[in-house]
XYZ file of C-alpha atoms in Angstrom:
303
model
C -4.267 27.800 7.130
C -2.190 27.438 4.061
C -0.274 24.676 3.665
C 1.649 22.171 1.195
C -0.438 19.084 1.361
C 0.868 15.522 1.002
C -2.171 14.000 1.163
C -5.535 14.329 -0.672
C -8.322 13.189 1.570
C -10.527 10.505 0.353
C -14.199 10.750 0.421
C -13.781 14.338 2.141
C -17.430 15.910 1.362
C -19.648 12.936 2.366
C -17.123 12.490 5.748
C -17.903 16.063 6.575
C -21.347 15.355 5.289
C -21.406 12.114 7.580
C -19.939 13.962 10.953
C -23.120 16.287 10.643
C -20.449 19.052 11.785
C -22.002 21.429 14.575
C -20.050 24.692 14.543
C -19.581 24.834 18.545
C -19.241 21.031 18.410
C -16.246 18.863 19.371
C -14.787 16.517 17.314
C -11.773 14.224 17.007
C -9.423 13.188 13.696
C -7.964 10.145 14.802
C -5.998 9.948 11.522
C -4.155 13.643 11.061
C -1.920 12.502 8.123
C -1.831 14.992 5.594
C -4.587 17.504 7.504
C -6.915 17.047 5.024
C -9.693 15.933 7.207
C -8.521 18.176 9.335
C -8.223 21.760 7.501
C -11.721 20.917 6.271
C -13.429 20.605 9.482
C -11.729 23.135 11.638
C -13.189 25.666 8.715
C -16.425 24.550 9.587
C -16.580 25.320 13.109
C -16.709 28.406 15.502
C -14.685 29.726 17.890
C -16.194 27.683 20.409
C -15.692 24.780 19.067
C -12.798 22.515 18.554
C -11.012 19.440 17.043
C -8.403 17.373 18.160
C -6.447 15.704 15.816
C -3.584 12.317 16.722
C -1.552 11.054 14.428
C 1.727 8.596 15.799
C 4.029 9.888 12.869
C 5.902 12.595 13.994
C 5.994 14.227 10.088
C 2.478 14.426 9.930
C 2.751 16.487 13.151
C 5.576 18.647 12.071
C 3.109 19.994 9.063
C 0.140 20.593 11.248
C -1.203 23.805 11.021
C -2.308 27.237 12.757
C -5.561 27.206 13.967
C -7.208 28.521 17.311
C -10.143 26.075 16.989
C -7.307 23.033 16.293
C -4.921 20.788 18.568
C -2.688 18.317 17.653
C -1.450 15.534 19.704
C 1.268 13.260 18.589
C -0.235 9.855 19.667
C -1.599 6.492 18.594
C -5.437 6.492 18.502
C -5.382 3.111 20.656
C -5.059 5.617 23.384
C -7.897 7.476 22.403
C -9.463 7.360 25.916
C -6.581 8.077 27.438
C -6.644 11.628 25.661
C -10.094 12.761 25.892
C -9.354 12.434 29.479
C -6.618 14.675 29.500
C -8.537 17.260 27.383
C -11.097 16.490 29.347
C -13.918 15.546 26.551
C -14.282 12.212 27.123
C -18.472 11.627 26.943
C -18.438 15.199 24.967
C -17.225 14.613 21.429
C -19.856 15.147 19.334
C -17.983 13.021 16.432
C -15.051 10.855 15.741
C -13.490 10.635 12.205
C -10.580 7.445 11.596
C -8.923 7.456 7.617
C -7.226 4.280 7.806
C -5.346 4.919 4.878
C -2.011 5.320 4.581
C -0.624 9.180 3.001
C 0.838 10.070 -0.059
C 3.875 10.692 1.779
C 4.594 7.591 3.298
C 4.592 5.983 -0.329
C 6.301 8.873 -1.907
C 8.851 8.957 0.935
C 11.408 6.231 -0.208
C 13.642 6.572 3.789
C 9.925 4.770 5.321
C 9.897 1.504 3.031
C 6.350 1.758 2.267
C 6.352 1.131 -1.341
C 8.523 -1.261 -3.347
C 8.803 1.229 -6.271
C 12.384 2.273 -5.013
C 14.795 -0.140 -3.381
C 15.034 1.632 0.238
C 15.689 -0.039 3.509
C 12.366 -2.266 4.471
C 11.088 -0.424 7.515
C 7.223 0.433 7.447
C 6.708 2.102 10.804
C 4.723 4.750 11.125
C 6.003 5.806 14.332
C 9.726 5.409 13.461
C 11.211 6.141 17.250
C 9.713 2.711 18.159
C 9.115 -0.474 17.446
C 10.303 -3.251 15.256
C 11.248 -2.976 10.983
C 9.607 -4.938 8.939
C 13.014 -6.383 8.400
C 13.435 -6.810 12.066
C 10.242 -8.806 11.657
C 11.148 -10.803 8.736
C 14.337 -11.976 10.017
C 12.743 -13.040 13.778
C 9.182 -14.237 13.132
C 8.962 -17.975 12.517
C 8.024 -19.146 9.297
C 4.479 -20.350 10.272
C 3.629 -16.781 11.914
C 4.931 -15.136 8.511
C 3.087 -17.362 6.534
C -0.060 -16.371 8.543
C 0.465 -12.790 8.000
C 0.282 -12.766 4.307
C -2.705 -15.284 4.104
C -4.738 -13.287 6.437
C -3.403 -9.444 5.997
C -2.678 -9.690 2.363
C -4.870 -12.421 1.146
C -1.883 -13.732 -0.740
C -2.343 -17.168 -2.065
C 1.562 -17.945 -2.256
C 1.928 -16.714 1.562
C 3.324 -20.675 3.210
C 6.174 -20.551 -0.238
C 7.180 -16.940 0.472
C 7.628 -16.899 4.178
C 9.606 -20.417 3.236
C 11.682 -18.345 0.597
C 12.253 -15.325 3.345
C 13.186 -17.706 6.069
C 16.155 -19.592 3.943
C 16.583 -15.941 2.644
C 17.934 -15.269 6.478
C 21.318 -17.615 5.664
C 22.448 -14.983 3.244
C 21.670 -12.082 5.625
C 17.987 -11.678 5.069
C 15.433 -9.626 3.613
C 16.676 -5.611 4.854
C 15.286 -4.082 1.576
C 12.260 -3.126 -0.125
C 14.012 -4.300 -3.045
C 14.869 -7.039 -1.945
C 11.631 -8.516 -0.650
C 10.329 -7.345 -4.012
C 12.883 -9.836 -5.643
C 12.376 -12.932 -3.249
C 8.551 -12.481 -4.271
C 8.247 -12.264 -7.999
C 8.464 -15.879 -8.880
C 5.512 -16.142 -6.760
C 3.667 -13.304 -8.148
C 0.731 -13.813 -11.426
C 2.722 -11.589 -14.153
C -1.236 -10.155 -15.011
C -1.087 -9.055 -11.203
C 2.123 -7.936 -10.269
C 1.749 -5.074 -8.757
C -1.435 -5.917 -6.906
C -0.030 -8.886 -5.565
C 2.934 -7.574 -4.524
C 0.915 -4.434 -2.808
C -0.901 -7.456 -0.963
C 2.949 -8.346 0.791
C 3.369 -5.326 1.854
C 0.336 -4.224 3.133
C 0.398 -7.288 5.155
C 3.999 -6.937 6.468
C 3.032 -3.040 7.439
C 0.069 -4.050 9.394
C 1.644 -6.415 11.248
C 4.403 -3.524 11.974
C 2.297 -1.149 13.093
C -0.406 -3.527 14.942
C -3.147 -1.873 13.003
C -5.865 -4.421 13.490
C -5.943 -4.256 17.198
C -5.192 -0.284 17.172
C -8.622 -0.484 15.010
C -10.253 -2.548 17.491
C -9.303 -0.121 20.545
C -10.499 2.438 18.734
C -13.934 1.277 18.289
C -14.083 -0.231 21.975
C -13.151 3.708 23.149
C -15.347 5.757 20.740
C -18.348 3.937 22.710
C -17.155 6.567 26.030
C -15.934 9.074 23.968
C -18.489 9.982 21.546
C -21.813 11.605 23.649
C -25.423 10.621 22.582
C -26.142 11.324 19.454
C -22.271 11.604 18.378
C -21.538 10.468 15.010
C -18.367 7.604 13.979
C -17.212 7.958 10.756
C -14.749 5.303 9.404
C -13.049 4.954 5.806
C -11.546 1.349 5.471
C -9.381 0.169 2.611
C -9.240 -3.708 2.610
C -12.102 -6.500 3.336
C -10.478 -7.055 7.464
C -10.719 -3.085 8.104
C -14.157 -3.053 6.355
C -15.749 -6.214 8.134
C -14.623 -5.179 11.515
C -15.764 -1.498 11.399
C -19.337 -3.360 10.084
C -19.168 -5.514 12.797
C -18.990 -3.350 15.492
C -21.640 -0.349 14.637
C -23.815 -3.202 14.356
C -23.307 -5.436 17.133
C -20.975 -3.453 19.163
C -17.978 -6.122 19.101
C -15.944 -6.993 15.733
C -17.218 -10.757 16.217
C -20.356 -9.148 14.935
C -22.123 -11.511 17.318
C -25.546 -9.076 18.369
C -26.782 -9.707 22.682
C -30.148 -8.641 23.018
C -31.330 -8.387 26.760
C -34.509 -10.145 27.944
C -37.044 -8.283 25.617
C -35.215 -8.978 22.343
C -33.788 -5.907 22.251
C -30.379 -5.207 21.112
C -27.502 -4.043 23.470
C -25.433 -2.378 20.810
C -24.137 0.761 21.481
C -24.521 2.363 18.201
C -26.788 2.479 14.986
C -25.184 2.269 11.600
C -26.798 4.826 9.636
C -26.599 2.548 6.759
C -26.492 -0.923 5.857
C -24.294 -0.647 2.785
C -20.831 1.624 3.140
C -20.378 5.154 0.999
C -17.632 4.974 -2.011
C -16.385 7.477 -3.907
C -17.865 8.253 -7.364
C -15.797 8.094 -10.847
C -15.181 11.871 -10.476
C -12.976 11.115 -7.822
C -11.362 8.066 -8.715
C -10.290 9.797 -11.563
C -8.705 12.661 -9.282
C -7.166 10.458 -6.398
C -6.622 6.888 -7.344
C -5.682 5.502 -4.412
C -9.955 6.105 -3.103
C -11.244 3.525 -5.777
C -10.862 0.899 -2.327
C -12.080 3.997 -0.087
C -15.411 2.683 2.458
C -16.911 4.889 4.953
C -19.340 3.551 7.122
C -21.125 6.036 9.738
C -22.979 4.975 13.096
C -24.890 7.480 15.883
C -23.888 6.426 19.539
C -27.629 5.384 21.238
């Protein structure tokens, strides 16, 4: 199973810790990426057991590797359902693991427009053979809906002057660039917080590209039917929305986070977080991978 790695999986011992791995178990990476995750827990299990791994980005695919006990499927996890049927697990899976973070490679990559540390053309999909740019989105969204997308995705307190400054921007040809969108927003930006601020604009523009926060929410919805009784979800977050949603709905069962109890006072939820406060990862690893200082993982049983 040797293989160059692109991505170093955050919180990897307490998620394998968390899935309570059964060697003839099933289980389901709904974030390949790298194969991190992956590699880790196909090691773990037997001959009769098995993981399925999705990813939408066709590189993450075209490094999977060899394994008897693995299967890959190139597919967005808002169709989880869709492929336990197929496969014909659905009800079996005896965990689910979801890394919502994005891989080494897609920063490191220049061609995807992830990262504003090159000047590259500003695209951000993760599944580039669909789907709109991020330029395609900055040069069609009204100014109102942009403005909305860096308040609430990237918690950026400039958001209404930048999506102002991107809209006239369109006159001259628009934003196509990483570099260029980098440019527009550094008047905006607090010189002390550059680069976090500016990581807040793009994080927002890429998950409004990719339609992350209602992927997420699918994929909660479907673990419900996928996962048997007893089944573990496992779910490392990155920023506050991701976090509060995944909290949300182990305890409640919906990402409101409103709880419905049935005539006895009892709750209806569908799951049981197995704690109240989320797992981080420890200075040891910080230290080693960086980008896990914002790593959460919250873990629920299916009742």
């Amino acid at each position: 199973m040797e293989q160059e790695v692109y991505h170093i999986p955050a919180l990897l011992p307490q998620s394998l810790e968390a899935l309570d791995l059964k060697p003839d178990g099933i289980y389901i990476d709904a974030t390949l990426g790298g194969g991190g995750h992956s590699r880790a827990i196909a090691e773990l299990l037997s001959p009769e057991g098995h993981l399925y791994s999705l990813d939408r980005d066709s590189d993450a695919i075209a490094r999977v590797f060899a394994d008897e006990r693995f299967t890959a499927i190139h597919g967005d996890f808002r169709y989880l359902s869709n492929y336990c049927d197929y496969y014909g697990i659905t009800g079996r899976v005896d965990g689910i693991l979801a890394d919502l973070g994005v891989s080494f490679h897609h920063f490191d990559d220049a061609s995807r427009g992830f990262s504003f540390r090159t000047d590259a053309p500003l695209d951000m999909r993760m599944n580039t053979s669909g789907g709109i740019t991020a330029a395609e989105l900055l040069s069609t969204a009204a100014e109102s809906d942009l403005a909305s997308y860096f308040k609430l995705y990237g918690e950026f307190k400039q958001a209404r002057r930048l999506a102002a400054a991107i809209t006239a921007a369109r006159a001259d040809g628009g934003i196509r660039t990483t570099g260029q969108l980098a440019e527009l927003a550094k008047p905006m930006l607090n010189p002390a917080r550059e680069k976090k601020e500016l990581a807040q604009v793009f994080q927002a523009l890429r998950i409004v590209v990719n339609g992350e926060m209602s992927a997420l929410e699918r994929l909660l919805g479907q673990s419900v039917e996928v996962l048997k009784k007893g089944g573990r979800l496992a779910v490392i977050t990155y920023h506050s929305l991701e976090d509060r949603m995944v909290k949300n709905f182990m305890r409640s069962g919906n990402i409101a986070g409103e709880e419905e109890k049935d005539l006895f006072g009892r709750s209806s939820a569908p799951m049981k977080p197995m704690s109240s406060k989320p797992i981080v990862p420890d200075e040891a690893e910080i230290e080693t991978n960086p980008r896990s200082r914002s790593a959460k993982l919250r873990v629920a049983i299916k009742l």
